[in-house]
mmCIF file of C-alpha atoms and ligand atoms in Angstrom:
data_model
loop_
_atom_site.group_PDB
_atom_site.id
_atom_site.type_symbol
_atom_site.label_atom_id
_atom_site.label_comp_id
_atom_site.label_asym_id
_atom_site.label_seq_id
_atom_site.Cartn_x
_atom_site.Cartn_y
_atom_site.Cartn_z
ATOM 1 C CA MET A 1 2.733 -29.314 -2.273
ATOM 2 C CA ALA A 2 3.172 -33.089 -0.562
ATOM 3 C CA GLY A 3 0.428 -35.595 -1.002
ATOM 4 C CA THR A 4 -1.594 -33.667 -3.621
ATOM 5 C CA THR A 5 -3.102 -35.865 -6.376
ATOM 6 C CA THR A 6 -3.548 -34.695 -9.671
ATOM 7 C CA GLU A 7 -7.141 -34.605 -9.318
ATOM 8 C CA THR A 8 -6.754 -32.417 -5.989
ATOM 9 C CA PHE A 9 -4.356 -29.708 -7.556
ATOM 10 C CA ALA A 10 -6.429 -29.839 -10.830
ATOM 11 C CA GLU A 11 -9.137 -28.497 -8.221
ATOM 12 C CA ARG A 12 -6.674 -26.081 -6.609
ATOM 13 C CA LEU A 13 -5.739 -24.597 -10.094
ATOM 14 C CA THR A 14 -9.727 -24.182 -10.962
ATOM 15 C CA GLY A 15 -9.743 -22.376 -7.714
ATOM 16 C CA ILE A 16 -6.890 -20.082 -8.376
ATOM 17 C CA LEU A 17 -8.440 -19.238 -12.057
ATOM 18 C CA ASN A 18 -11.778 -18.441 -10.466
ATOM 19 C CA GLY A 19 -9.868 -16.379 -7.863
ATOM 20 C CA GLY A 20 -7.855 -14.356 -10.575
ATOM 21 C CA ALA A 21 -10.854 -13.828 -12.203
ATOM 22 C CA LEU A 22 -12.927 -12.627 -9.278
ATOM 23 C CA SER A 23 -10.191 -10.195 -8.189
ATOM 24 C CA LEU A 24 -10.243 -8.350 -11.903
ATOM 25 C CA MET A 25 -14.283 -8.245 -10.906
ATOM 26 C CA ILE A 26 -13.771 -6.849 -7.374
ATOM 27 C CA SER A 27 -11.557 -4.321 -8.643
ATOM 28 C CA VAL A 28 -14.158 -3.219 -11.276
ATOM 29 C CA GLY A 29 -16.807 -3.469 -8.744
ATOM 30 C CA HIS A 30 -14.794 -0.786 -6.794
ATOM 31 C CA ARG A 31 -13.958 1.176 -9.832
ATOM 32 C CA THR A 32 -17.491 1.569 -10.716
ATOM 33 C CA GLY A 33 -19.212 2.108 -7.176
ATOM 34 C CA LEU A 34 -21.157 -1.121 -7.074
ATOM 35 C CA PHE A 35 -20.291 -2.168 -4.218
ATOM 36 C CA ALA A 36 -21.145 1.171 -2.455
ATOM 37 C CA ALA A 37 -24.180 1.152 -4.598
ATOM 38 C CA MET A 38 -25.402 -2.261 -3.001
ATOM 39 C CA ARG A 39 -24.276 -1.363 0.556
ATOM 40 C CA GLY A 40 -27.026 -1.423 2.940
ATOM 41 C CA HIS A 41 -29.787 -1.855 0.363
ATOM 42 C CA PRO A 42 -32.193 -4.552 0.310
ATOM 43 C CA ALA A 43 -32.199 -7.334 -2.145
ATOM 44 C CA ALA A 44 -32.807 -5.443 -5.823
ATOM 45 C CA THR A 45 -33.076 -6.153 -9.647
ATOM 46 C CA SER A 46 -30.160 -5.375 -11.546
ATOM 47 C CA GLN A 47 -31.912 -2.652 -13.434
ATOM 48 C CA GLU A 48 -32.502 -1.229 -10.011
ATOM 49 C CA ILE A 49 -28.897 -1.394 -9.115
ATOM 50 C CA SER A 50 -27.431 -0.233 -12.253
ATOM 51 C CA ASP A 51 -29.783 2.794 -11.955
ATOM 52 C CA ARG A 52 -28.591 3.565 -8.317
ATOM 53 C CA ALA A 53 -24.803 3.243 -9.741
ATOM 54 C CA GLY A 54 -25.492 5.075 -13.048
ATOM 55 C CA LEU A 55 -24.309 2.520 -15.202
ATOM 56 C CA SER A 56 -25.105 -0.028 -18.013
ATOM 57 C CA GLU A 57 -27.519 -2.875 -16.904
ATOM 58 C CA ARG A 58 -26.025 -5.239 -19.230
ATOM 59 C CA TYR A 59 -22.708 -5.041 -18.062
ATOM 60 C CA VAL A 60 -24.089 -4.712 -14.210
ATOM 61 C CA ARG A 61 -25.812 -8.085 -15.062
ATOM 62 C CA GLU A 62 -22.899 -10.030 -16.031
ATOM 63 C CA TRP A 63 -20.749 -8.457 -13.256
ATOM 64 C CA LEU A 64 -23.730 -9.871 -10.860
ATOM 65 C CA GLY A 65 -23.128 -13.246 -12.650
ATOM 66 C CA ALA A 66 -19.776 -13.266 -11.319
ATOM 67 C CA MET A 67 -20.308 -11.848 -8.066
ATOM 68 C CA VAL A 68 -23.208 -14.372 -7.197
ATOM 69 C CA THR A 69 -21.030 -17.849 -8.567
ATOM 70 C CA GLY A 70 -18.423 -16.386 -6.850
ATOM 71 C CA GLY A 71 -20.094 -16.254 -3.341
ATOM 72 C CA ILE A 72 -19.911 -12.429 -2.899
ATOM 73 C CA VAL A 73 -23.661 -11.464 -3.976
ATOM 74 C CA ASP A 74 -26.420 -13.563 -2.896
ATOM 75 C CA TYR A 75 -29.291 -14.319 -5.386
ATOM 76 C CA ASP A 76 -33.025 -14.714 -5.236
ATOM 77 C CA ALA A 77 -33.328 -16.539 -8.689
ATOM 78 C CA PRO A 78 -37.583 -16.451 -8.662
ATOM 79 C CA ALA A 79 -37.282 -12.655 -8.299
ATOM 80 C CA ALA A 80 -34.287 -12.036 -10.011
ATOM 81 C CA ARG A 81 -32.950 -9.939 -7.207
ATOM 82 C CA TYR A 82 -29.349 -9.367 -5.806
ATOM 83 C CA ARG A 83 -28.126 -8.490 -2.394
ATOM 84 C CA LEU A 84 -24.673 -7.631 -0.949
ATOM 85 C CA PRO A 85 -25.034 -8.926 2.918
ATOM 86 C CA GLY A 86 -23.459 -6.364 5.362
ATOM 87 C CA ASP A 87 -20.617 -8.407 6.624
ATOM 88 C CA ARG A 88 -19.235 -8.653 3.065
ATOM 89 C CA ALA A 89 -19.920 -4.840 2.098
ATOM 90 C CA ASP A 90 -17.832 -4.181 5.582
ATOM 91 C CA LEU A 91 -15.158 -6.002 3.946
ATOM 92 C CA LEU A 92 -15.483 -4.283 0.547
ATOM 93 C CA THR A 93 -16.616 -0.914 1.010
ATOM 94 C CA GLY A 94 -15.019 -0.021 4.436
ATOM 95 C CA VAL A 95 -12.417 1.835 5.593
ATOM 96 C CA GLY A 96 -9.582 -0.148 7.340
ATOM 97 C CA THR A 97 -9.800 -3.586 5.849
ATOM 98 C CA ASN A 98 -11.118 -2.874 2.076
ATOM 99 C CA PHE A 99 -9.949 -6.011 0.021
ATOM 100 C CA ALA A 100 -11.569 -4.463 -3.307
ATOM 101 C CA ILE A 101 -8.920 -1.377 -2.791
ATOM 102 C CA THR A 102 -6.092 -3.952 -2.431
ATOM 103 C CA ALA A 103 -7.700 -6.046 -5.346
ATOM 104 C CA GLN A 104 -6.968 -3.091 -7.724
ATOM 105 C CA PHE A 105 -3.105 -4.335 -7.722
ATOM 106 C CA ILE A 106 -3.952 -7.320 -9.700
ATOM 107 C CA PRO A 107 -5.412 -5.551 -13.032
ATOM 108 C CA LEU A 108 -2.682 -2.900 -12.212
ATOM 109 C CA LEU A 109 -0.205 -5.407 -12.592
ATOM 110 C CA ALA A 110 -1.557 -7.381 -15.125
ATOM 111 C CA ALA A 111 -1.249 -4.393 -17.425
ATOM 112 C CA VAL A 112 2.577 -4.318 -17.471
ATOM 113 C CA GLU A 113 2.725 -8.345 -18.190
ATOM 114 C CA ASP A 114 4.129 -7.894 -21.690
ATOM 115 C CA PRO A 115 7.272 -5.714 -20.486
ATOM 116 C CA ILE A 116 8.031 -7.981 -17.490
ATOM 117 C CA VAL A 117 7.859 -11.050 -19.557
ATOM 118 C CA GLU A 118 10.417 -9.559 -21.676
ATOM 119 C CA CYS A 119 12.507 -8.733 -18.646
ATOM 120 C CA PHE A 120 12.479 -12.531 -17.678
ATOM 121 C CA ARG A 121 14.265 -12.767 -21.451
ATOM 122 C CA ARG A 122 16.716 -9.723 -21.189
ATOM 123 C CA GLY A 123 16.956 -8.696 -17.588
ATOM 124 C CA GLY A 124 16.351 -5.145 -16.639
ATOM 125 C CA GLY A 125 13.052 -3.899 -15.473
ATOM 126 C CA VAL A 126 9.784 -1.835 -15.986
ATOM 127 C CA PRO A 127 10.238 1.782 -14.630
ATOM 128 C CA TYR A 128 7.224 3.439 -12.456
ATOM 129 C CA ALA A 129 5.930 5.725 -15.192
ATOM 130 C CA LYS A 130 4.589 2.446 -16.943
ATOM 131 C CA TYR A 131 2.069 1.861 -14.078
ATOM 132 C CA THR A 132 -0.370 4.184 -15.110
ATOM 133 C CA ARG A 133 -2.882 3.916 -12.324
ATOM 134 C CA PHE A 134 0.036 3.089 -9.452
ATOM 135 C CA HIS A 135 -0.049 6.525 -7.668
ATOM 136 C CA ASP A 136 -4.072 6.595 -7.361
ATOM 137 C CA VAL A 137 -4.422 2.867 -6.036
ATOM 138 C CA MET A 138 -1.429 3.166 -3.903
ATOM 139 C CA ALA A 139 -2.864 6.419 -2.121
ATOM 140 C CA GLU A 140 -6.019 4.612 -1.660
ATOM 141 C CA ASP A 141 -4.206 1.906 -0.187
ATOM 142 C CA SER A 142 -2.202 3.849 2.183
ATOM 143 C CA SER A 143 -5.351 5.534 3.307
ATOM 144 C CA GLN A 144 -6.713 2.333 4.669
ATOM 145 C CA THR A 145 -3.413 0.913 6.368
ATOM 146 C CA VAL A 146 -1.935 4.201 7.532
ATOM 147 C CA VAL A 147 -4.026 7.454 7.196
ATOM 148 C CA GLY A 148 -6.762 6.148 9.299
ATOM 149 C CA ALA A 149 -4.578 4.619 11.857
ATOM 150 C CA LEU A 150 -2.087 7.419 12.393
ATOM 151 C CA GLU A 151 -3.206 8.776 15.221
ATOM 152 C CA THR A 152 -4.562 5.940 17.152
ATOM 153 C CA THR A 153 -2.162 3.324 16.327
ATOM 154 C CA ILE A 154 0.809 4.049 14.620
ATOM 155 C CA LEU A 155 2.536 7.213 15.853
ATOM 156 C CA PRO A 156 1.445 6.176 19.394
ATOM 157 C CA LEU A 157 4.373 3.228 18.805
ATOM 158 C CA VAL A 158 6.669 5.932 19.547
ATOM 159 C CA PRO A 159 6.351 6.925 23.412
ATOM 160 C CA GLY A 160 5.981 10.629 23.626
ATOM 161 C CA LEU A 161 5.587 11.302 19.894
ATOM 162 C CA LEU A 162 2.017 12.646 19.678
ATOM 163 C CA ASP A 163 2.797 15.014 22.717
ATOM 164 C CA ARG A 164 5.803 16.430 20.611
ATOM 165 C CA LEU A 165 4.388 16.352 17.266
ATOM 166 C CA HIS A 166 1.349 18.577 19.015
ATOM 167 C CA GLU A 167 3.997 20.995 20.821
ATOM 168 C CA GLY A 168 6.049 21.105 17.351
ATOM 169 C CA ILE A 169 8.689 19.440 15.561
ATOM 170 C CA ASP A 170 10.150 18.678 11.913
ATOM 171 C CA VAL A 171 9.094 15.678 9.976
ATOM 172 C CA LEU A 172 10.088 14.524 6.776
ATOM 173 C CA ASP A 173 8.058 11.771 4.920
ATOM 174 C CA VAL A 174 10.492 9.872 2.418
ATOM 175 C CA GLY A 175 8.859 8.061 -0.745
ATOM 176 C CA CYS A 176 5.732 10.325 0.333
ATOM 177 C CA GLY A 177 3.438 9.337 -2.942
ATOM 178 C CA ARG A 178 0.343 11.247 -3.116
ATOM 179 C CA GLY A 179 1.062 12.415 0.544
ATOM 180 C CA ARG A 180 -2.098 11.377 2.197
ATOM 181 C CA ALA A 181 0.105 10.326 5.236
ATOM 182 C CA ILE A 182 1.702 13.576 5.578
ATOM 183 C CA ASN A 183 -0.938 15.970 4.577
ATOM 184 C CA ARG A 184 -2.930 14.104 7.404
ATOM 185 C CA MET A 185 -0.179 14.630 9.977
ATOM 186 C CA ALA A 186 0.103 18.303 8.786
ATOM 187 C CA ARG A 187 -3.794 18.787 9.691
ATOM 188 C CA LEU A 188 -3.439 17.055 12.947
ATOM 189 C CA PHE A 189 -0.368 18.746 14.073
ATOM 190 C CA PRO A 190 -0.586 22.417 13.063
ATOM 191 C CA LYS A 191 2.404 23.467 15.192
ATOM 192 C CA SER A 192 4.508 20.829 13.374
ATOM 193 C CA ARG A 193 6.286 21.409 10.235
ATOM 194 C CA PHE A 194 6.117 18.774 7.548
ATOM 195 C CA ARG A 195 7.892 17.878 4.446
ATOM 196 C CA GLY A 196 7.405 15.129 1.746
ATOM 197 C CA TYR A 197 10.045 14.049 -0.768
ATOM 198 C CA ASP A 198 9.033 11.483 -3.931
ATOM 199 C CA ILE A 199 10.996 11.058 -7.273
ATOM 200 C CA SER A 200 7.470 11.308 -9.076
ATOM 201 C CA ASP A 201 6.476 14.486 -10.305
ATOM 202 C CA ALA A 202 2.719 13.184 -10.602
ATOM 203 C CA ALA A 203 2.544 12.151 -7.071
ATOM 204 C CA ILE A 204 4.155 15.055 -5.855
ATOM 205 C CA ALA A 205 1.793 17.412 -7.879
ATOM 206 C CA GLY A 206 -1.235 15.288 -6.328
ATOM 207 C CA ALA A 207 0.391 15.759 -2.943
ATOM 208 C CA ARG A 208 0.374 19.246 -3.327
ATOM 209 C CA ALA A 209 -3.084 19.589 -4.674
ATOM 210 C CA GLU A 210 -4.323 17.779 -1.377
ATOM 211 C CA ALA A 211 -2.416 20.378 0.832
ATOM 212 C CA ASN A 212 -3.667 23.395 -1.057
ATOM 213 C CA ARG A 213 -7.159 21.686 -0.909
ATOM 214 C CA HIS A 214 -6.636 21.875 2.972
ATOM 215 C CA GLY A 215 -4.856 25.165 2.745
ATOM 216 C CA ALA A 216 -2.185 23.693 4.543
ATOM 217 C CA ARG A 217 0.751 26.288 5.274
ATOM 218 C CA ASN A 218 2.756 23.814 7.252
ATOM 219 C CA VAL A 219 3.426 21.290 4.936
ATOM 220 C CA ARG A 220 5.791 21.283 1.580
ATOM 221 C CA PHE A 221 6.563 18.654 -0.750
ATOM 222 C CA GLU A 222 9.514 18.250 -3.320
ATOM 223 C CA VAL A 223 10.494 15.984 -6.218
ATOM 224 C CA GLN A 224 13.589 14.485 -5.047
ATOM 225 C CA ASP A 225 15.626 11.047 -5.545
ATOM 226 C CA CYS A 226 15.484 9.882 -1.707
ATOM 227 C CA ALA A 227 18.745 8.215 -2.688
ATOM 228 C CA GLY A 228 20.460 11.844 -2.470
ATOM 229 C CA ILE A 229 18.990 13.679 0.675
ATOM 230 C CA ALA A 230 20.997 16.370 1.580
ATOM 231 C CA ASP A 231 19.233 17.925 4.820
ATOM 232 C CA ARG A 232 21.506 17.279 7.908
ATOM 233 C CA GLU A 233 20.286 17.122 11.332
ATOM 234 C CA ALA A 234 16.922 18.567 10.297
ATOM 235 C CA PHE A 235 14.247 16.579 11.181
ATOM 236 C CA ASP A 236 12.712 15.423 14.583
ATOM 237 C CA LEU A 237 10.915 12.568 12.846
ATOM 238 C CA VAL A 238 11.395 10.655 9.611
ATOM 239 C CA THR A 239 8.726 8.328 8.256
ATOM 240 C CA ALA A 240 8.539 5.918 5.286
ATOM 241 C CA PHE A 241 5.553 3.983 4.739
ATOM 242 C CA ASP A 242 5.593 1.284 2.120
ATOM 243 C CA ALA A 243 8.858 3.066 0.550
ATOM 244 C CA ILE A 244 12.119 1.461 1.315
ATOM 245 C CA HIS A 245 12.080 -1.967 -0.605
ATOM 246 C CA ASP A 246 11.140 -0.638 -4.136
ATOM 247 C CA GLN A 247 13.978 1.978 -4.226
ATOM 248 C CA SER A 248 16.810 1.646 -6.524
ATOM 249 C CA ARG A 249 19.694 2.358 -3.329
ATOM 250 C CA PRO A 250 17.616 1.614 -0.261
ATOM 251 C CA ASP A 251 20.739 1.466 1.443
ATOM 252 C CA ALA A 252 21.737 5.158 0.478
ATOM 253 C CA VAL A 253 18.257 6.138 1.474
ATOM 254 C CA LEU A 254 18.499 4.640 4.766
ATOM 255 C CA SER A 255 21.854 6.191 5.533
ATOM 256 C CA GLY A 256 20.385 9.614 4.018
ATOM 257 C CA VAL A 257 17.505 9.261 6.611
ATOM 258 C CA ARG A 258 20.487 8.366 9.224
ATOM 259 C CA ARG A 259 21.925 11.847 8.306
ATOM 260 C CA ALA A 260 18.820 13.811 8.007
ATOM 261 C CA LEU A 261 18.121 13.064 11.667
ATOM 262 C CA ARG A 262 18.818 15.217 14.779
ATOM 263 C CA PRO A 263 20.350 13.207 17.804
ATOM 264 C CA GLY A 264 17.750 11.504 19.553
ATOM 265 C CA GLY A 265 14.973 11.867 16.384
ATOM 266 C CA THR A 266 12.657 8.769 15.266
ATOM 267 C CA PHE A 267 12.724 6.940 12.226
ATOM 268 C CA LEU A 268 9.426 5.343 11.819
ATOM 269 C CA MET A 269 9.490 2.817 8.720
ATOM 270 C CA GLN A 270 6.505 0.626 7.746
ATOM 271 C CA ASP A 271 7.532 -2.020 5.332
ATOM 272 C CA ILE A 272 5.993 -5.177 3.715
ATOM 273 C CA ARG A 273 5.951 -8.016 6.934
ATOM 274 C CA CYS A 274 7.220 -11.426 5.877
ATOM 275 C CA SER A 275 10.708 -13.199 6.418
ATOM 276 C CA SER A 276 13.483 -12.647 4.372
ATOM 277 C CA HIS A 277 13.665 -16.675 3.883
ATOM 278 C CA LEU A 278 11.394 -18.655 1.596
ATOM 279 C CA HIS A 279 11.113 -21.238 3.583
ATOM 280 C CA ASN A 280 9.581 -19.131 6.598
ATOM 281 C CA ASN A 281 6.752 -17.772 4.371
ATOM 282 C CA LEU A 282 5.221 -20.903 3.652
ATOM 283 C CA GLU A 283 2.451 -20.537 6.213
ATOM 284 C CA HIS A 284 2.026 -16.477 5.253
ATOM 285 C CA SER A 285 -1.319 -16.227 4.116
ATOM 286 C CA PHE A 286 -0.400 -13.287 1.654
ATOM 287 C CA ALA A 287 2.915 -15.062 0.567
ATOM 288 C CA PRO A 288 1.760 -15.456 -3.213
ATOM 289 C CA PHE A 289 0.102 -11.811 -3.223
ATOM 290 C CA ILE A 290 3.612 -10.559 -1.992
ATOM 291 C CA TYR A 291 6.081 -12.349 -4.356
ATOM 292 C CA THR A 292 3.879 -11.350 -7.113
ATOM 293 C CA ILE A 293 3.545 -7.731 -6.399
ATOM 294 C CA SER A 294 7.497 -7.664 -6.134
ATOM 295 C CA CYS A 295 8.192 -9.339 -9.138
ATOM 296 C CA MET A 296 5.798 -7.571 -11.168
ATOM 297 C CA HIS A 297 6.524 -3.870 -9.786
ATOM 298 C CA CYS A 298 8.597 -3.506 -6.292
ATOM 299 C CA MET A 299 11.587 -5.474 -7.607
ATOM 300 C CA SER A 300 11.202 -4.069 -11.349
ATOM 301 C CA VAL A 301 10.910 -0.975 -10.850
ATOM 302 C CA SER A 302 14.164 -1.022 -8.759
ATOM 303 C CA LEU A 303 16.024 -2.848 -11.508
ATOM 304 C CA ALA A 304 14.745 -0.197 -14.174
ATOM 305 C CA ALA A 305 16.382 2.442 -12.188
ATOM 306 C CA GLY A 306 19.910 0.569 -11.965
ATOM 307 C CA GLY A 307 18.904 -0.528 -8.493
ATOM 308 C CA GLU A 308 19.579 -3.836 -6.639
ATOM 309 C CA GLY A 309 15.889 -5.131 -7.032
ATOM 310 C CA LEU A 310 15.757 -5.751 -3.211
ATOM 311 C CA GLY A 311 11.772 -6.780 -3.824
ATOM 312 C CA ALA A 312 8.773 -6.633 -1.653
ATOM 313 C CA ALA A 313 9.822 -9.988 0.261
ATOM 314 C CA TRP A 314 13.528 -8.454 1.389
ATOM 315 C CA GLY A 315 12.116 -9.368 4.672
ATOM 316 C CA GLU A 316 12.167 -8.409 8.432
ATOM 317 C CA GLU A 317 15.569 -9.854 8.846
ATOM 318 C CA ARG A 318 17.101 -8.086 5.963
ATOM 319 C CA ALA A 319 15.334 -4.722 7.003
ATOM 320 C CA LEU A 320 16.827 -5.385 10.791
ATOM 321 C CA GLU A 321 20.126 -5.533 9.162
ATOM 322 C CA MET A 322 20.128 -2.730 6.609
ATOM 323 C CA LEU A 323 18.728 -0.668 9.095
ATOM 324 C CA ARG A 324 21.678 -1.358 11.513
ATOM 325 C CA ALA A 325 23.900 -0.939 8.526
ATOM 326 C CA ALA A 326 22.853 2.597 8.089
ATOM 327 C CA ASP A 327 23.971 3.277 11.523
ATOM 328 C CA LEU A 328 20.107 3.313 12.882
ATOM 329 C CA GLU A 329 19.231 1.501 16.228
ATOM 330 C CA VAL A 330 16.208 -0.475 16.007
ATOM 331 C CA LEU A 331 14.263 0.301 19.441
ATOM 332 C CA ALA A 332 11.254 -1.935 18.313
ATOM 333 C CA VAL A 333 9.524 -4.114 15.846
ATOM 334 C CA HIS A 334 5.508 -3.998 15.942
ATOM 335 C CA HIS A 335 3.008 -5.962 13.928
ATOM 336 C CA LEU A 336 -0.276 -4.129 14.130
ATOM 337 C CA ASP A 337 -3.576 -6.149 14.001
ATOM 338 C CA HIS A 338 -5.174 -3.634 11.174
ATOM 339 C CA ASP A 339 -2.477 -4.115 8.866
ATOM 340 C CA VAL A 340 -1.564 -7.714 8.125
ATOM 341 C CA LEU A 341 0.962 -6.851 5.406
ATOM 342 C CA ASN A 342 3.139 -4.693 7.099
ATOM 343 C CA THR A 343 5.774 -4.620 9.865
ATOM 344 C CA TYR A 344 6.456 -1.081 12.030
ATOM 345 C CA TYR A 345 9.952 -0.642 12.899
ATOM 346 C CA VAL A 346 11.004 2.338 15.159
ATOM 347 C CA GLY A 347 14.566 3.361 15.052
ATOM 348 C CA GLN A 348 16.827 6.230 15.989
ATOM 349 C CA PRO A 349 20.551 7.501 15.031
ATOM 350 C CA ARG A 350 22.901 5.196 16.759
ATOM 351 C CA THR A 351 24.847 7.573 19.011
HETATM 352 C C1 SAM B 401 4.832 1.810 -2.525
HETATM 353 S S1 SAM B 401 4.936 3.603 -2.904
HETATM 354 C C2 SAM B 401 4.334 4.066 -1.315
HETATM 355 C C3 SAM B 401 3.909 5.908 -1.234
HETATM 356 C C4 SAM B 401 3.613 6.441 -0.114
HETATM 357 N N1 SAM B 401 4.695 6.410 1.073
HETATM 358 C C5 SAM B 401 2.129 5.617 0.311
HETATM 359 O O1 SAM B 401 2.300 4.889 1.690
HETATM 360 O O2 SAM B 401 1.129 5.856 -0.335
HETATM 361 C C6 SAM B 401 6.788 3.869 -2.883
HETATM 362 C C7 SAM B 401 6.942 5.390 -3.344
HETATM 363 O O3 SAM B 401 8.187 5.811 -3.355
HETATM 364 C C8 SAM B 401 8.738 6.540 -4.520
HETATM 365 N N2 SAM B 401 10.058 6.315 -4.767
HETATM 366 C C9 SAM B 401 10.410 5.266 -5.511
HETATM 367 N N3 SAM B 401 12.109 5.396 -5.575
HETATM 368 C C10 SAM B 401 12.185 6.607 -5.329
HETATM 369 C C11 SAM B 401 13.449 7.619 -5.025
HETATM 370 N N4 SAM B 401 14.751 7.058 -5.687
HETATM 371 N N5 SAM B 401 13.361 8.786 -4.366
HETATM 372 C C12 SAM B 401 12.094 9.012 -4.112
HETATM 373 N N6 SAM B 401 10.733 8.509 -3.911
HETATM 374 C C13 SAM B 401 10.836 7.356 -4.466
HETATM 375 C C14 SAM B 401 7.581 5.980 -5.360
HETATM 376 O O4 SAM B 401 7.453 7.020 -6.523
HETATM 377 C C15 SAM B 401 6.425 6.032 -4.661
HETATM 378 O O5 SAM B 401 5.486 7.015 -4.278
#
């Protein structure tokens, strides 16, 4: 960075190290239920907090040390009591914007550091199956960016779509993962018929289990490589939530989507919000996060499957180019306030 002195850069690096460490501790706080156990409670001792969360006090006290010095939890030293203020609890336990859910990506990616380092030396990629918690974390993440906003914000991006869903149409979700979005739609619109495709057996098993729990009869899930979608003019709506950029053959997926849509049908695609050009992303507040996730996961899983390694930062310019190349006409591009990491594209088959 221009004008940076060695001292200010060292300070910045210190902040980076502390930020990385705190991301890990925030993830731990989420997974152990500590933020939820502190939310809405007055200041309490580490023993009281541990008892409430059902956890070991010694670990909780050390975690609280990180939370207090990191400016996340307030500390009353004379009384040795800790409190999570309400506005901070909202951002760490809420639905909509919950940074603790997103923080889980850091340890998830760190777990594959060794094979990724090997890829830097030898090329290739790390396959999806090596990311042990990926589908769990992704499902949680999609619950906050997609599932909660479907009815109020995302589906209304397409004029008249809510009415058509209520009347009954055919819908496909490509790369549906654990299927939270499509399962939610199946419950909201009982007269419509839903299908979810994903290449992961584990993700599809989770999606089916959720559908069964809710007794949903209008949704079906299939393990399927979306590069080979065989359906022809079978769907009125195809959705793809954060599922195009990490495909091995995103061009083939988009062409398959085009062929699977009925004339006048709609393609609704959510994908990472950034530019295709590095120099345009300098002011993007999440740019280092996006490039890191891309390098450690999205690009790498695509390369592992022999793909082109498009990466999470493929960007809006490239996305528009690829949609058009697949004969999909882009009708609108949206940025939504609740989802700063993604862009929403509305397209239809070119006639
Ligand atoms: C980033 S995740 C998004 C999952 C889901 N749409 C969500 O929002 O939670 C991308 C998904 O694409 C799936 N996927 C990757 N390559 C695929 C392929 N060739 N065919 C089908 N699904 C694929 C992955 O298994 C993963 O579930």
